[in-house]
Structure formats: structure tokens, C-alpha cells
Amino acid sequence: MPQITKPEFDQAVSAAKTAFKTWREVPVMSRIRTLQKYVSLLTKHQEELARLITLENGKTLPDARGDVFRGIEVAEHGLAFSSLLQGETMETVAKDIDVYSYRHPLGVCAGIAPFNFPAMIPLWMYTLSTVCGNTYIMKASEKVAGCANRMIELTKEAGYPDGVINLVHGGKDTVDFILDHPDIKAVSFVGSNAVGTYIHQRGSHNGKRVQSNMGAKNHAIIMPDAEKEDALNAVVGAAFGASGQRCMALSVVVLVGDTKSWVPDIVAKARSFKTGPGHEAVDVSPLISVEAKQRVEKLIAQGASEGASLVLDGRGVKVPGYPNGNFVGPTVFDNVQASHAVYQEEIFGPVLCCMHADTIQEAIELINRNPWGNGTAIFTRSGAAARKFQHEIEAGQVGINVPIPVPSPMFSFTGNKGSIRGDLNFYGKGALHFFTEWKTITARWKDNPEAYKLSTAFPTMK
């Protein structure tokens, strides 16, 4: 996509700022009805959007359909925001004095989306921000902008006024325009650690609210009492789905006790996956770019050289008809140590690391030492083991016999530790808190002619 110029960007922000003056005054139920029309259009066009994602991102069509569906679900929850946007009140906090608080929109907000979820993550951002009364500047990933273009076209058809939702394109220059513009009040970002840290630091320095979801190294524990077929299918699918290009991919499995003997079964299931272009009937699709493929293959080589057991090597996979494709097949390492690069780095490719622990306590401590805290899971039939895990584990999103515990839209996306910068989460009540600010009114309506007594003392309410 072409890089937007600074004058063009300023024009988009000016349009959003002007639109905010009237959009914030639109009754909340009218804003919700506009969102309702938009959700209907997204649902009507979801197959078209999914095919656009597969065309430019490369992910399999079933995975692309899930991308769109999960985004629509979050937008649907915005239809219930009228109740969440209610304020608070208390009568007679002192004689003749009432106090009440309202949630007000911030103004112009902005979102910076990654390549791996071209529909879902933008829909986390501008649908909920605008239903709260804000206007929006959306920067789609320059790698996969086609789906975003179509989704923004549908906002016009749904009836959003000019300037309420604006799409901008480009790379780092566009990011800096967003972070530095004084009229942008809040910034949402999903992506890598390095970029997310930069965005949080620069945006915060410029006085903006920033929510920045970043890297991850998600672990799953398999206990000896787990239902073997169920656990292995879940872990292998979550490791290699979207070619590992998910911030909630399960990239590490911790095999407790005798389950270390299950590694050959993991390899067999991974080997059964077909690698190829996403528009065909395949399981593992290409990586996003040549650079991504080179990085993944470099880390695989480094893992092997550092002593991890490379039991399934996905490098050099041949896909008929696509000799220059960015393909890496499912890759499995065994006997991985915490010092290995394949453990320390977020690979963002189809690579699963197998580690061993003698007890659940050892496994929990291993996971808690990892600096990231996006998601984790345990597979067990023991309620006691599950409760110990959910209570002691530090990651913010926990699955019990669920491999990818991305919360439903009425909750919030609650990754923690090194996986987030900022203290307000995406979607659910977290989005409401991020996209609004409190205004509190203290009102005195006296029913007698007595005036205030002249005093310089700090006022108290009695």
C-alpha cells in the first residue's frame, strides 16, 4: 500500500475531529442501531471478507472465516454497550447535595493493526470505540490492507457519517503520525514486542492512552491423567494453526511425568498435516513474507545447533506449483531447554517446543519464569490439578482442557506480564474503560435561603 503523506494524514484527523463534535451528541441507541446495521453487513459479506484474507494473508480459508467470525462477535457485543455506558449516582451525599458521574467519549482514537488478523483485530478497535461516541483513525497492516478497505467501505453503507471512521495506510511513518498528532487521544496496538514497546513509550510520552498487546510464548501442560487423543489433537492444532502466526498459538508443550513418551504421537499428528496455499484444502499455509520464512528457518537451525532434538524438520518442504512460496512445514523440537533460542524467542511460525517436567509444580514454575503472560492451558481430568494450575499460574488467559483460551466478547482479552503495555484491555468492559473517561458532577440545590458562610477552610460535606 502507498505511504500516506503527512498532509493527507492531517486531513483524516481533521475530518475525525470535526465529526466528533456531532457524533458524540448522537444518542447512544442511534449509534447502536448504526452498529447493528454494520454487523448485519459484515455477516452478509463474511465469506467475501474471508476470501480477501486468504488471498493476501495466505491463511487457510477455514481459519480466515474464523478470523471474520470472531471479529463480528466482538462487534455484536457492542450492541449491549448501552447498559455498560451507564454512569453512577448518589443522592444526598450531604445536605442538598447530589453527586453523579457520566462516561464521556475521549475524542479521536486510533488503531494500529497487525497482519495476522486482518478482520478480527480492527473490529476489536473501531466498532467499540465509535459506539462509545469516539471517532476513529484505523491503520491497517500494510501487508494485508484489502480486507480493511472492504470493511471500511461497508461502514458507509451502514450509515456511519463522514469522518467517524477513517482508514489510513503506510508503515512506520504512519505510526509516528498517529503517535505524535495532538488531536489523537488514545491508541490501540497489537503486534510484536519491539514495535509495541516503542508505541507505548512514544504514545504515552505524548500524553495519549495506549493499550499495546505484544509478544507471547504460550505453554500447555499435559498431565498423565489427560485424555490422550483429546489433548494431543488440541495442542497440535493450536501449535500449527495459522502456521503459528498467532499471539495465542501454543508454541510450548510441557509433558509431565510419563507423557514424555507421547512425543512420537505428537510428531505423527504434525506430520499428517498438509502444507500448501490457503485457498486449497490444506492445514498449514505459507508464512506472510520471505523475511518471516528466513527468520523461522534461522531459528530452527539455531535450535538444532544448541542441542534441542529436532524430531520433525519442516524446512525445505516442497509444494507442487509453488516453488517460491513462503512455506515452512510443521516442526517439532524435543528436549528443549529454557536457554535455547527456540524457547526464548517468539518464533511466529509452525514450530512446537516439547519440554519435560516431573510434577505439575515444576511445570507451573517453568511457565511462570517466562517473561510473557498472554495465555496458557492445562489438559487433565483432575479438578484439583486444574484448580492448582489456574490459581498459581501467572498468565492472564487460562484454558482448562481448552487449547486457545481467547475470551468471549463479554469478557476482555487479558494477557499480562510482558505481553501487554498499558493497564486497560481489549474488548469487553476493558474496551469501555479504555474508550471513555469519567466526568463527575457535584450539585447543590438548596431549599432554604441560607447562604454559604465565608470561609477558607477545605470544604467538607455533612
Coordinates of C-alpha atoms in Angstrom, one line a residue:
M1 CA 0.0 0.0 0.0
P2 CA 1.2 3.6 -0.7
Q3 CA 2.5 5.6 2.3
I4 CA 0.1 8.3 3.3
T5 CA 1.6 11.8 3.3
K6 CA 1.6 14.0 6.4
P7 CA -0.9 16.5 4.9
E8 CA -3.2 13.6 3.9
F9 CA -3.0 12.2 7.4
D10 CA -3.7 15.6 9.0
Q11 CA -6.8 15.8 6.7
A12 CA -8.1 12.5 8.0
V13 CA -7.6 13.6 11.7
S14 CA -9.2 16.9 11.0
A15 CA -12.2 15.1 9.5
A16 CA -12.4 12.8 12.6
K17 CA -12.1 15.8 14.9
T18 CA -14.9 17.7 13.1
A19 CA -17.1 14.6 13.1
F20 CA -16.6 14.0 16.8
K21 CA -18.5 17.3 17.6
T22 CA -21.7 15.9 16.2
W23 CA -21.1 12.1 16.6
R24 CA -20.7 12.4 20.4
E25 CA -24.2 14.1 20.5
V26 CA -25.9 11.2 18.6
P27 CA -28.0 9.3 21.1
V28 CA -26.3 6.0 22.2
M29 CA -29.2 3.9 20.9
S30 CA -28.9 5.6 17.5
R31 CA -25.1 4.8 17.5
I32 CA -26.0 1.2 18.4
R33 CA -28.5 1.0 15.6
T34 CA -25.8 2.1 13.2
L35 CA -23.5 -0.6 14.5
Q36 CA -26.4 -3.1 14.2
K37 CA -26.7 -2.3 10.5
Y38 CA -22.9 -2.7 10.2
V39 CA -22.9 -6.1 11.9
S40 CA -25.6 -7.2 9.5
L41 CA -23.5 -6.2 6.6
L42 CA -20.4 -7.8 8.0
T43 CA -22.4 -11.0 8.4
K44 CA -23.7 -10.8 4.9
H45 CA -20.2 -10.3 3.4
Q46 CA -18.2 -12.6 5.7
E47 CA -17.4 -15.1 3.0
E48 CA -16.1 -12.3 0.8
L49 CA -14.0 -10.9 3.6
A50 CA -12.6 -14.3 4.4
R51 CA -11.6 -14.9 0.8
L52 CA -9.9 -11.5 0.8
I53 CA -7.9 -12.5 3.9
T54 CA -6.8 -15.8 2.3
L55 CA -5.9 -14.0 -0.9
E56 CA -3.4 -11.6 0.7
N57 CA -2.6 -13.1 4.1
G58 CA -2.4 -16.7 2.9
K59 CA -4.1 -18.3 5.8
T60 CA -6.4 -21.2 5.1
L61 CA -10.0 -20.4 4.2
P62 CA -11.5 -22.0 7.4
D63 CA -9.0 -20.1 9.5
A64 CA -9.9 -16.8 7.7
R65 CA -13.6 -17.5 8.3
G66 CA -12.8 -17.8 12.0
D67 CA -10.9 -14.5 11.8
V68 CA -14.0 -12.7 10.5
F69 CA -16.5 -14.5 12.7
R70 CA -14.6 -13.7 15.9
G71 CA -14.4 -10.0 14.9
I72 CA -18.1 -9.9 14.2
E73 CA -18.8 -11.4 17.7
V74 CA -16.9 -8.6 19.4
A75 CA -18.8 -6.0 17.3
E76 CA -22.1 -7.8 18.3
H77 CA -21.2 -7.3 22.0
G78 CA -21.0 -3.6 21.2
L79 CA -24.8 -3.7 20.7
A80 CA -25.1 -4.2 24.5
F81 CA -23.0 -1.2 25.4
S82 CA -25.9 1.0 26.3
S83 CA -26.1 -0.8 29.7
L84 CA -22.3 -0.7 30.2
L85 CA -22.2 3.1 29.4
Q86 CA -24.4 3.9 32.3
G87 CA -23.0 6.3 34.9
E88 CA -23.3 6.3 38.7
T89 CA -25.2 8.5 41.1
M90 CA -25.8 9.0 44.7
E91 CA -28.4 11.3 46.2
T92 CA -27.9 13.4 49.4
V93 CA -24.2 12.8 49.9
A94 CA -24.6 15.9 52.1
K95 CA -27.4 18.2 52.8
D96 CA -28.9 19.4 49.5
I97 CA -26.0 17.9 47.5
D98 CA -26.1 15.1 44.9
V99 CA -23.2 13.5 43.1
Y100 CA -23.4 11.8 39.7
S101 CA -20.9 10.6 37.2
Y102 CA -21.1 10.1 33.4
R103 CA -18.9 8.2 31.0
H104 CA -17.8 10.5 28.2
P105 CA -16.0 9.6 24.9
L106 CA -12.4 10.7 24.6
G107 CA -12.4 12.2 21.1
V108 CA -10.3 11.0 18.1
C109 CA -8.9 7.5 18.8
A110 CA -6.6 5.4 16.6
G111 CA -5.8 1.8 16.0
I112 CA -2.7 0.1 14.5
A113 CA -3.5 -3.5 13.4
P114 CA -1.2 -6.5 12.6
F115 CA -1.1 -8.6 9.5
N116 CA -2.2 -11.9 11.2
F117 CA -5.8 -11.0 11.9
P118 CA -6.9 -8.6 9.1
A119 CA -10.6 -8.6 10.2
M120 CA -10.8 -9.5 13.9
I121 CA -8.4 -7.1 15.4
P122 CA -9.6 -3.9 13.6
L123 CA -13.1 -4.9 14.6
W124 CA -11.9 -5.0 18.2
M125 CA -10.9 -1.4 17.8
Y126 CA -13.2 0.9 15.8
T127 CA -16.6 -0.7 16.3
L128 CA -16.4 -0.4 20.1
S129 CA -14.6 3.0 20.1
T130 CA -17.3 4.5 17.9
V131 CA -20.2 3.0 19.8
C132 CA -18.8 4.8 22.9
G133 CA -19.0 8.1 20.9
N134 CA -15.5 8.5 19.7
T135 CA -14.3 8.9 16.1
Y136 CA -11.6 6.7 14.7
I137 CA -8.4 6.6 12.6
M138 CA -7.7 3.0 11.6
K139 CA -4.3 2.0 10.3
A140 CA -4.5 -1.5 8.7
S141 CA -1.3 -3.6 8.2
E142 CA 0.3 -2.5 5.0
K143 CA 0.8 -6.2 4.3
V144 CA -3.0 -7.1 4.2
A145 CA -5.0 -3.9 3.6
G146 CA -7.6 -5.3 1.2
C147 CA -9.9 -6.7 3.9
A148 CA -9.7 -3.5 5.9
N149 CA -10.6 -1.4 2.8
R150 CA -13.7 -3.5 2.2
M151 CA -14.8 -3.4 5.9
I152 CA -14.5 0.4 5.9
E153 CA -16.5 0.6 2.6
L154 CA -19.2 -1.2 4.5
T155 CA -19.3 1.4 7.3
K156 CA -20.5 3.9 4.7
E157 CA -23.3 1.5 3.6
A158 CA -24.2 1.0 7.3
G159 CA -24.8 4.8 7.7
Y160 CA -21.7 6.0 9.6
P161 CA -21.4 9.7 8.9
D162 CA -18.3 11.0 7.0
G163 CA -15.3 11.4 9.3
V164 CA -16.4 9.0 12.0
I165 CA -14.3 6.0 10.8
N166 CA -11.2 6.8 8.7
L167 CA -8.7 4.4 7.1
V168 CA -5.1 5.3 6.6
H169 CA -2.3 3.3 5.1
G170 CA 1.5 3.1 5.3
G171 CA 4.3 1.9 7.5
K172 CA 6.3 3.4 10.3
D173 CA 5.8 6.9 9.2
T174 CA 2.0 6.5 9.6
V175 CA 2.6 5.0 13.0
D176 CA 4.6 8.1 14.0
F177 CA 1.9 10.4 12.6
I178 CA -0.6 8.7 14.9
L179 CA 1.7 8.8 18.0
D180 CA 2.6 12.4 17.5
H181 CA -0.7 14.0 16.5
P182 CA -2.0 16.2 19.3
D183 CA -5.7 15.6 18.4
I184 CA -5.4 11.8 18.8
K185 CA -6.3 10.9 22.4
A186 CA -5.9 7.1 22.6
V187 CA -4.0 4.4 20.6
S188 CA -4.6 0.7 20.4
F189 CA -2.0 -1.7 19.0
V190 CA -1.5 -5.4 18.5
G191 CA 1.8 -6.8 17.3
S192 CA 5.4 -7.5 18.1
N193 CA 7.3 -6.7 21.3
A194 CA 9.7 -4.2 19.8
V195 CA 7.0 -2.2 18.0
G196 CA 4.6 -2.4 20.9
T197 CA 7.1 -1.1 23.4
Y198 CA 8.0 1.7 21.0
I199 CA 4.4 2.6 20.5
H200 CA 3.6 2.6 24.2
Q201 CA 6.6 4.7 25.1
R202 CA 6.2 7.3 22.4
G203 CA 2.4 7.5 22.7
S204 CA 2.5 7.7 26.5
H205 CA 5.2 10.4 26.3
N206 CA 2.9 12.4 24.1
G207 CA 0.1 12.2 26.7
K208 CA -2.1 9.5 25.0
R209 CA -3.8 6.5 26.4
V210 CA -2.1 3.4 24.9
Q211 CA -3.1 -0.2 25.0
S212 CA -0.4 -2.4 23.4
N213 CA -0.8 -6.2 23.1
M214 CA 2.5 -7.7 22.2
G215 CA 4.5 -10.9 22.1
A216 CA 3.8 -14.3 23.7
K217 CA 5.2 -17.7 24.4
N218 CA 2.1 -19.8 25.3
H219 CA 2.6 -23.0 27.1
A220 CA 0.3 -26.1 27.6
I221 CA 0.8 -28.6 30.3
I222 CA -0.3 -32.2 29.6
M223 CA -0.8 -34.2 32.8
P224 CA -0.5 -38.0 32.9
D225 CA -4.2 -38.4 33.5
A226 CA -5.2 -36.3 30.5
E227 CA -7.4 -37.8 27.8
K228 CA -4.6 -38.5 25.4
E229 CA -6.2 -38.2 22.0
D230 CA -8.2 -35.1 23.0
A231 CA -5.1 -33.4 24.5
L232 CA -2.7 -34.1 21.6
N233 CA -5.2 -33.1 19.0
A234 CA -5.8 -29.8 20.8
V235 CA -2.2 -29.0 21.3
V236 CA -1.0 -29.9 17.8
G237 CA -3.9 -28.0 16.2
A238 CA -3.2 -24.9 18.3
A239 CA 0.6 -25.1 17.6
F240 CA 0.3 -25.2 13.8
G241 CA -2.9 -23.4 13.0
A242 CA -2.3 -20.2 11.0
S243 CA 1.2 -21.6 10.6
G244 CA 1.9 -20.5 14.2
Q245 CA 1.3 -16.8 13.3
R246 CA -1.0 -16.1 16.3
C247 CA -0.2 -14.4 19.5
M248 CA -2.2 -17.2 21.2
A249 CA -0.5 -20.1 19.4
L250 CA 0.6 -22.9 21.7
S251 CA 4.3 -22.9 20.9
V252 CA 5.4 -24.9 24.0
V253 CA 4.0 -28.1 25.5
V254 CA 5.3 -29.2 28.9
L255 CA 4.9 -33.0 29.2
V256 CA 4.6 -34.1 32.8
G257 CA 5.7 -37.5 34.0
D258 CA 5.1 -40.4 31.7
T259 CA 3.6 -38.2 29.0
K260 CA 7.1 -37.6 27.7
S261 CA 6.6 -40.8 25.8
W262 CA 3.9 -39.1 23.8
V263 CA 6.3 -37.1 21.7
P264 CA 6.2 -39.6 18.8
D265 CA 2.4 -39.3 18.7
I266 CA 2.8 -35.5 18.5
V267 CA 5.2 -35.9 15.6
A268 CA 2.9 -38.3 13.8
K269 CA 0.0 -35.9 14.1
A270 CA 2.1 -32.9 12.9
R271 CA 3.5 -35.0 10.0
S272 CA -0.1 -35.7 8.9
F273 CA -0.8 -32.0 8.2
K274 CA -0.7 -30.9 4.6
T275 CA 1.2 -27.7 3.7
G276 CA 0.1 -25.6 0.8
P277 CA -1.7 -22.4 -0.3
G278 CA -4.5 -21.3 1.9
H279 CA -7.2 -21.4 -0.9
E280 CA -6.6 -25.1 -1.3
A281 CA -7.6 -27.9 1.2
V282 CA -4.5 -27.7 3.4
D283 CA -3.7 -27.5 7.1
V284 CA -0.6 -25.3 7.2
S285 CA -0.4 -22.3 4.9
P286 CA 2.5 -20.0 3.9
L287 CA 4.2 -17.5 6.2
I288 CA 3.5 -13.9 5.5
S289 CA 6.7 -13.0 3.8
V290 CA 10.1 -14.1 2.6
E291 CA 11.7 -12.4 5.6
A292 CA 9.4 -14.3 8.0
K293 CA 10.3 -17.6 6.4
Q294 CA 14.0 -16.8 6.7
R295 CA 13.7 -15.9 10.3
V296 CA 11.8 -19.1 11.2
E297 CA 14.3 -21.3 9.4
K298 CA 17.2 -19.5 11.1
L299 CA 15.7 -20.2 14.5
I300 CA 15.1 -23.8 13.6
A301 CA 18.8 -24.1 12.7
Q302 CA 19.8 -22.4 15.9
G303 CA 17.6 -24.7 18.0
A304 CA 19.2 -27.8 16.5
S305 CA 22.8 -26.4 16.9
E306 CA 22.1 -25.5 20.6
G307 CA 21.2 -29.1 21.4
A308 CA 17.4 -29.4 21.2
S309 CA 16.3 -32.6 19.4
L310 CA 14.9 -31.7 16.0
V311 CA 12.4 -34.6 15.7
L312 CA 10.4 -33.1 12.8
D313 CA 12.0 -30.6 10.4
G314 CA 9.7 -28.5 8.3
R315 CA 12.4 -26.7 6.4
G316 CA 12.6 -27.4 2.7
V317 CA 9.0 -28.5 2.3
K318 CA 8.0 -28.8 -1.4
V319 CA 4.6 -27.6 -2.5
P320 CA 3.8 -28.5 -6.1
G321 CA 3.2 -25.5 -8.3
Y322 CA 4.6 -23.0 -5.8
P323 CA 8.4 -23.3 -5.8
N324 CA 8.9 -19.8 -4.4
G325 CA 6.2 -20.0 -1.7
N326 CA 7.0 -18.9 1.9
F327 CA 6.3 -22.4 3.2
V328 CA 7.7 -24.0 6.4
G329 CA 6.1 -27.3 7.4
P330 CA 5.3 -28.4 10.9
T331 CA 8.4 -28.5 13.0
V332 CA 8.8 -30.2 16.4
F333 CA 11.7 -30.0 18.9
D334 CA 12.1 -32.3 21.9
N335 CA 14.2 -31.8 25.0
V336 CA 14.1 -28.1 24.7
Q337 CA 15.7 -26.1 27.5
A338 CA 14.9 -22.6 28.7
S339 CA 18.3 -21.4 27.4
H340 CA 17.5 -22.3 23.8
A341 CA 16.7 -19.6 21.3
V342 CA 13.6 -21.5 20.1
Y343 CA 12.3 -21.2 23.6
Q344 CA 13.3 -17.6 24.3
E345 CA 12.1 -16.1 21.0
E346 CA 8.5 -15.8 19.8
I347 CA 9.1 -17.7 16.6
F348 CA 5.7 -16.9 14.9
G349 CA 6.0 -19.9 12.8
P350 CA 4.9 -23.6 12.8
V351 CA 7.3 -24.7 15.5
L352 CA 6.4 -26.6 18.6
C353 CA 8.8 -27.0 21.5
C354 CA 8.5 -30.0 23.8
M355 CA 9.7 -29.7 27.4
H356 CA 9.6 -32.2 30.3
A357 CA 8.7 -31.9 33.9
D358 CA 8.4 -34.4 36.7
T359 CA 5.5 -32.7 38.5
I360 CA 2.8 -30.1 38.0
Q361 CA 4.6 -27.8 40.4
E362 CA 7.8 -28.0 38.3
A363 CA 5.7 -27.3 35.2
I364 CA 4.0 -24.3 36.7
E365 CA 7.3 -22.8 37.9
L366 CA 8.8 -23.2 34.5
I367 CA 5.9 -21.4 32.8
N368 CA 5.9 -18.6 35.5
R369 CA 9.6 -17.9 34.8
N370 CA 8.8 -17.0 31.3
P371 CA 8.5 -13.2 30.8
W372 CA 5.4 -13.3 28.7
G373 CA 1.9 -13.9 30.0
N374 CA -0.6 -14.0 27.2
G375 CA -2.1 -17.4 27.5
T376 CA -1.6 -21.0 28.8
A377 CA -3.5 -24.2 29.1
I378 CA -3.6 -27.5 31.1
F379 CA -5.0 -30.9 30.0
T380 CA -6.1 -33.0 32.9
R381 CA -9.0 -35.0 34.3
S382 CA -8.2 -33.8 37.8
G383 CA -10.2 -30.9 39.3
A384 CA -7.5 -30.5 42.0
A385 CA -4.7 -30.2 39.4
A386 CA -6.8 -27.8 37.3
R387 CA -7.6 -25.6 40.3
K388 CA -4.0 -25.5 41.4
F389 CA -2.9 -24.5 37.9
Q390 CA -5.5 -21.8 37.5
H391 CA -4.7 -20.4 40.9
E392 CA -0.9 -20.4 40.7
I393 CA -0.2 -19.7 37.0
E394 CA 0.7 -16.1 36.2
A395 CA -0.5 -15.9 32.6
G396 CA -3.6 -13.8 32.1
Q397 CA -5.7 -16.2 30.0
V398 CA -6.0 -19.8 31.1
G399 CA -7.5 -22.8 29.4
I400 CA -8.6 -25.9 31.2
N401 CA -8.8 -28.6 28.5
V402 CA -9.1 -25.7 26.1
P403 CA -6.0 -25.0 23.9
I404 CA -6.6 -21.4 22.8
P405 CA -8.4 -19.6 25.6
V406 CA -9.3 -16.4 23.9
P407 CA -12.1 -15.0 26.0
S408 CA -15.6 -14.5 24.6
P409 CA -16.6 -10.9 23.8
M410 CA -18.4 -10.2 27.0
F411 CA -15.1 -10.7 28.8
S412 CA -11.8 -8.9 27.9
F413 CA -8.6 -10.1 26.3
T414 CA -6.5 -10.2 29.5
G415 CA -2.9 -11.1 28.5
N416 CA -0.5 -9.8 31.1
K417 CA 3.2 -9.6 32.2
G418 CA 5.4 -8.9 29.2
S419 CA 2.6 -9.4 26.7
I420 CA 1.0 -6.1 27.3
R421 CA 1.8 -2.5 27.9
G422 CA -0.9 -0.3 29.4
D423 CA -3.4 -1.3 32.0
L424 CA -6.7 -1.4 30.1
N425 CA -7.6 -4.5 28.0
F426 CA -9.2 -5.0 24.6
Y427 CA -13.0 -5.5 24.2
G428 CA -15.5 -6.3 26.9
K429 CA -15.5 -3.9 29.9
G430 CA -11.8 -3.3 29.3
A431 CA -12.7 -1.5 26.0
L432 CA -15.4 0.5 27.7
H433 CA -12.9 1.8 30.3
F434 CA -10.3 2.5 27.6
F435 CA -12.5 4.4 25.2
T436 CA -14.3 6.6 27.8
E437 CA -13.4 8.9 30.7
W438 CA -15.4 9.8 33.8
K439 CA -17.0 13.2 34.4
T440 CA -18.3 13.7 37.9
I441 CA -20.8 16.4 38.9
T442 CA -21.4 17.6 42.5
A443 CA -24.6 19.6 42.6
R444 CA -26.1 21.7 45.4
W445 CA -29.7 22.8 45.2
K446 CA -30.7 24.3 48.5
D447 CA -34.3 24.6 49.6
N448 CA -33.6 27.5 52.1
P449 CA -32.2 31.0 51.7
E450 CA -29.2 30.4 53.9
A451 CA -26.0 31.4 52.2
Y452 CA -22.6 29.8 52.4
K453 CA -20.6 31.1 55.4
L454 CA -17.5 32.9 54.3
S455 CA -14.5 30.6 55.0
T456 CA -11.2 29.5 53.5
A457 CA -11.3 26.1 55.2
F458 CA -11.3 23.0 52.9
P459 CA -15.0 22.1 52.3
T460 CA -16.5 19.1 54.0
M461 CA -19.9 17.5 53.3
K462 CA -22.1 16.9 56.3

